[in-house]
Amino acid sequence: MTNGLSGPRKQFLDVLRVLATCAVVLMHVLTGATDVTDASIVPEYRSLLLSVMDLVTWCVPIFLLMSGYLFLNPERTLTYPVMIKKYCRRIALAILLFGVPYAASELVVAERTFRIRMIPEALKMTLTGHTWSHMWYLYLILFLYLITPLLKKVLRVLPVWGVAAVMAVIFLGSSVAPFLNKVLDVNSIPVLPDGGVYFLYYLCGYFFAVREVCVDKAESSGTSGKGMEAGLDTEPVRGKRIGNVWLMAAAVLMMGMILSRTLAGFSIQMAYNYPFTVLLAVLLFAAGWNGRRDGAASTAREKTHRIPWQEAGALSFAVYLVHPVYVNLLYKFVKITPFTVLEQCGVQSVAAGQVVLILLLAAFCLVVLALATATAWVLRKIPVLRKYVL
C-alpha cells in the first residue's frame, strides 16, 4: 500500500485505495469472526461466507497492482538510496511502531501479566514476522521495494513479450496448477510457490504503466494543435466507456463466483492465488485505470470530487495498520461477533439467517471502519508520524 504520487493521473488510485481498504476491513471482520466462533454454527452459512470472501479478496492484489503501477513505471527513476530512505524506511518504521506493540499484546494476553522483558521478546517476534497476522503485507511490500531498483533495470532490457511470458509462467504455476490440483484432488501437477502470485500482481501494475506511457508518447508525437484539443475533448468519454466495459466484465465474474458457491456448492478456497481472484483484481484495476490523464479535461466539479478521495486515501495506510485493534476488542474482549448476535436474533430459517448475517457483517465492518478511520485521523495529526510513517 502506497500513498501514491501527486499529479492529475492518480485520481483513480485514491478511489481504488479507499475501496480496497474497506474490503480489507470486511475480510478481517469475517475471518476474525469465524476464528473465534464455534464451528457448529458456521457450516450452514459456509457458501455465503465463501462468496463474501470471493468478493473482497481482491483487496491485497489491488494494493500490489498499484505499487507496481507506481514504482515500476519506466519513466520513473528510482535508485537504491531513494528507495531505502524514502519508502523502505517508512515501511520498516511502521513494522516496528505497530508490530512490536501488537506482538507484546499477544504476550500479555497469553501470560496475563506484563514483564519488562516482553519488550525485547516482542521486538524479536516482530523482526521474525511473528506479530499480528495482517502485518504480513508490510513484510511483503518491504521485500518488493528492496528489489524494485534491480527489477527496473531488468525490465529495461527485457522485451515486453519476455515479461508477459514470465507472468504467464507464474500465473500457470502459482495459480492455475494449484487450483487444478485441488479441483482434481491430485498432487501430480507441478506447481510454483504460492507466493509467486504476489510478484505477478506487481508485474501486472508494470504493464498498465507501460501501456500508459505508450499512449502518452503516441499522442504527443502524432497529435498537435486543434487535433490535440479535439482528442482531449473526447478522451474522458472514451476512457469512461472502456472503464465501464472492464467494470461490467468484473461484475459478470463476481456473479459467476457467487453462483459457483451458492448453487454449485463449490467449496475450494485459495485466497490470493485463486485464478478468479487474479482475474477479478486485474479487471477492477483496469476499470479504474483508463490509460489516460484523469485531469486532462477536468472540470471544477471533478476537482471538487477528487479532494474527498484524496483525503480518504491518505488515511488508508493508517486504517490498515490499526483496524485489527478494534476487531480484536470486539471479538476477544467484548465477546460479540456477527455470529453471536445472529444466535440471539433467533432466526429460524437458513435463508433469513443469511440475510441477517450479511447485514451484521456490514454493520460490524462499518463500526470497525469508523473507529479505525477516527484513530488514523488522530495519528496523522502527529507530525512525526505523518512525515515518516503514515
PDB file of C-alpha atoms in Angstrom, residues 202-306:
ATOM      1  CA  TYR A 202       3.425  -6.367  -9.057  1.00  0.00           C
ATOM      2  CA  LEU A 203       4.329  -7.016 -12.700  1.00  0.00           C
ATOM      3  CA  CYS A 204       0.705  -6.519 -13.772  1.00  0.00           C
ATOM      4  CA  GLY A 205       0.927  -2.990 -12.416  1.00  0.00           C
ATOM      5  CA  TYR A 206       4.030  -2.503 -14.562  1.00  0.00           C
ATOM      6  CA  PHE A 207       2.073  -3.491 -17.672  1.00  0.00           C
ATOM      7  CA  PHE A 208      -0.553  -0.833 -17.012  1.00  0.00           C
ATOM      8  CA  ALA A 209       2.190   1.768 -16.579  1.00  0.00           C
ATOM      9  CA  VAL A 210       3.903   0.701 -19.817  1.00  0.00           C
ATOM     10  CA  ARG A 211       0.644   0.901 -21.723  1.00  0.00           C
ATOM     11  CA  GLU A 212       0.008   4.367 -20.354  1.00  0.00           C
ATOM     12  CA  VAL A 213       3.464   5.575 -21.374  1.00  0.00           C
ATOM     13  CA  CYS A 214       2.943   4.214 -24.895  1.00  0.00           C
ATOM     14  CA  VAL A 215      -0.406   6.004 -25.220  1.00  0.00           C
ATOM     15  CA  ASP A 216       1.064   9.288 -23.995  1.00  0.00           C
ATOM     16  CA  LYS A 217       4.004   9.089 -26.390  1.00  0.00           C
ATOM     17  CA  ALA A 218       1.731   8.304 -29.328  1.00  0.00           C
ATOM     18  CA  GLU A 219      -0.464  11.292 -28.524  1.00  0.00           C
ATOM     19  CA  SER A 220       2.423  13.702 -28.029  1.00  0.00           C
ATOM     20  CA  SER A 221       4.122  12.702 -31.286  1.00  0.00           C
ATOM     21  CA  GLY A 222       1.087  12.266 -33.526  1.00  0.00           C
ATOM     22  CA  THR A 223      -1.303  14.982 -32.423  1.00  0.00           C
ATOM     23  CA  SER A 224      -0.994  18.750 -32.178  1.00  0.00           C
ATOM     24  CA  GLY A 225      -2.997  21.958 -32.389  1.00  0.00           C
ATOM     25  CA  LYS A 226      -6.745  21.640 -32.930  1.00  0.00           C
ATOM     26  CA  GLY A 227      -6.455  17.912 -33.372  1.00  0.00           C
ATOM     27  CA  MET A 228      -4.959  17.640 -29.920  1.00  0.00           C
ATOM     28  CA  GLU A 229      -7.739  19.743 -28.427  1.00  0.00           C
ATOM     29  CA  ALA A 230     -10.346  17.540 -30.077  1.00  0.00           C
ATOM     30  CA  GLY A 231      -8.586  14.473 -28.751  1.00  0.00           C
ATOM     31  CA  LEU A 232      -8.652  15.849 -25.218  1.00  0.00           C
ATOM     32  CA  ASP A 233     -12.368  16.599 -25.549  1.00  0.00           C
ATOM     33  CA  THR A 234     -13.232  13.015 -26.469  1.00  0.00           C
ATOM     34  CA  GLU A 235     -10.619  11.385 -24.217  1.00  0.00           C
ATOM     35  CA  PRO A 236     -12.647  11.302 -20.953  1.00  0.00           C
ATOM     36  CA  VAL A 237     -15.708   9.883 -22.742  1.00  0.00           C
ATOM     37  CA  ARG A 238     -13.689   7.163 -24.454  1.00  0.00           C
ATOM     38  CA  GLY A 239     -11.865   6.328 -21.238  1.00  0.00           C
ATOM     39  CA  LYS A 240     -15.130   6.136 -19.297  1.00  0.00           C
ATOM     40  CA  ARG A 241     -16.627   3.757 -21.852  1.00  0.00           C
ATOM     41  CA  ILE A 242     -13.612   1.459 -21.702  1.00  0.00           C
ATOM     42  CA  GLY A 243     -13.694   1.574 -17.913  1.00  0.00           C
ATOM     43  CA  ASN A 244     -17.367   0.598 -17.949  1.00  0.00           C
ATOM     44  CA  VAL A 245     -16.585  -2.420 -20.133  1.00  0.00           C
ATOM     45  CA  TRP A 246     -13.981  -3.656 -17.630  1.00  0.00           C
ATOM     46  CA  LEU A 247     -16.370  -2.970 -14.756  1.00  0.00           C
ATOM     47  CA  MET A 248     -19.132  -4.976 -16.431  1.00  0.00           C
ATOM     48  CA  ALA A 249     -16.702  -7.843 -17.004  1.00  0.00           C
ATOM     49  CA  ALA A 250     -15.753  -7.728 -13.312  1.00  0.00           C
ATOM     50  CA  ALA A 251     -19.443  -7.748 -12.327  1.00  0.00           C
ATOM     51  CA  VAL A 252     -20.099 -10.808 -14.513  1.00  0.00           C
ATOM     52  CA  LEU A 253     -17.112 -12.583 -12.970  1.00  0.00           C
ATOM     53  CA  MET A 254     -18.324 -11.722  -9.459  1.00  0.00           C
ATOM     54  CA  MET A 255     -21.767 -13.099 -10.245  1.00  0.00           C
ATOM     55  CA  GLY A 256     -20.225 -16.291 -11.576  1.00  0.00           C
ATOM     56  CA  MET A 257     -18.134 -16.683  -8.422  1.00  0.00           C
ATOM     57  CA  ILE A 258     -21.207 -16.211  -6.226  1.00  0.00           C
ATOM     58  CA  LEU A 259     -23.278 -18.716  -8.210  1.00  0.00           C
ATOM     59  CA  SER A 260     -20.471 -21.265  -8.096  1.00  0.00           C
ATOM     60  CA  ARG A 261     -20.617 -21.112  -4.292  1.00  0.00           C
ATOM     61  CA  THR A 262     -24.351 -20.854  -3.699  1.00  0.00           C
ATOM     62  CA  LEU A 263     -25.758 -23.068  -6.467  1.00  0.00           C
ATOM     63  CA  ALA A 264     -22.924 -25.393  -7.461  1.00  0.00           C
ATOM     64  CA  GLY A 265     -21.593 -25.820  -3.927  1.00  0.00           C
ATOM     65  CA  PHE A 266     -18.004 -25.100  -4.989  1.00  0.00           C
ATOM     66  CA  SER A 267     -16.017 -25.037  -1.733  1.00  0.00           C
ATOM     67  CA  ILE A 268     -12.361 -24.692  -2.746  1.00  0.00           C
ATOM     68  CA  GLN A 269     -10.712 -21.675  -1.142  1.00  0.00           C
ATOM     69  CA  MET A 270      -7.310 -20.419  -2.332  1.00  0.00           C
ATOM     70  CA  ALA A 271      -7.168 -16.776  -1.221  1.00  0.00           C
ATOM     71  CA  TYR A 272      -4.862 -14.555  -3.275  1.00  0.00           C
ATOM     72  CA  ASN A 273      -3.676 -17.164  -5.784  1.00  0.00           C
ATOM     73  CA  TYR A 274      -7.217 -18.241  -6.693  1.00  0.00           C
ATOM     74  CA  PRO A 275      -7.289 -17.840 -10.515  1.00  0.00           C
ATOM     75  CA  PHE A 276     -10.589 -15.974 -10.419  1.00  0.00           C
ATOM     76  CA  THR A 277      -9.237 -13.603  -7.770  1.00  0.00           C
ATOM     77  CA  VAL A 278      -6.315 -12.812 -10.079  1.00  0.00           C
ATOM     78  CA  LEU A 279      -8.697 -12.054 -12.945  1.00  0.00           C
ATOM     79  CA  LEU A 280     -11.034 -10.021 -10.740  1.00  0.00           C
ATOM     80  CA  ALA A 281      -8.227  -7.863  -9.347  1.00  0.00           C
ATOM     81  CA  VAL A 282      -6.893  -7.090 -12.828  1.00  0.00           C
ATOM     82  CA  LEU A 283     -10.376  -6.271 -14.138  1.00  0.00           C
ATOM     83  CA  LEU A 284     -11.131  -3.934 -11.227  1.00  0.00           C
ATOM     84  CA  PHE A 285      -7.802  -2.159 -11.637  1.00  0.00           C
ATOM     85  CA  ALA A 286      -8.442  -1.822 -15.376  1.00  0.00           C
ATOM     86  CA  ALA A 287     -11.902  -0.411 -14.649  1.00  0.00           C
ATOM     87  CA  GLY A 288     -10.359   2.368 -12.588  1.00  0.00           C
ATOM     88  CA  TRP A 289      -7.414   2.921 -14.908  1.00  0.00           C
ATOM     89  CA  ASN A 290      -8.234   4.130 -18.407  1.00  0.00           C
ATOM     90  CA  GLY A 291      -4.782   4.766 -19.841  1.00  0.00           C
ATOM     91  CA  ARG A 292      -5.424   8.482 -19.928  1.00  0.00           C
ATOM     92  CA  ARG A 293      -4.840  11.514 -17.780  1.00  0.00           C
ATOM     93  CA  ASP A 294      -7.739  11.817 -15.356  1.00  0.00           C
ATOM     94  CA  GLY A 295      -7.231  15.527 -15.139  1.00  0.00           C
ATOM     95  CA  ALA A 296      -6.690  16.308 -18.825  1.00  0.00           C
ATOM     96  CA  ALA A 297     -10.132  17.834 -19.241  1.00  0.00           C
ATOM     97  CA  SER A 298     -11.203  18.075 -15.608  1.00  0.00           C
ATOM     98  CA  THR A 299     -13.959  20.451 -14.663  1.00  0.00           C
ATOM     99  CA  ALA A 300     -14.159  22.350 -11.399  1.00  0.00           C
ATOM    100  CA  ARG A 301     -16.781  19.858 -10.230  1.00  0.00           C
ATOM    101  CA  GLU A 302     -14.490  16.884 -10.889  1.00  0.00           C
ATOM    102  CA  LYS A 303     -11.698  18.551  -8.952  1.00  0.00           C
ATOM    103  CA  THR A 304     -14.075  19.097  -6.039  1.00  0.00           C
ATOM    104  CA  HIS A 305     -14.977  15.408  -6.060  1.00  0.00           C
ATOM    105  CA  ARG A 306     -11.312  14.449  -6.123  1.00  0.00           C
TER     106      ARG A 306
END
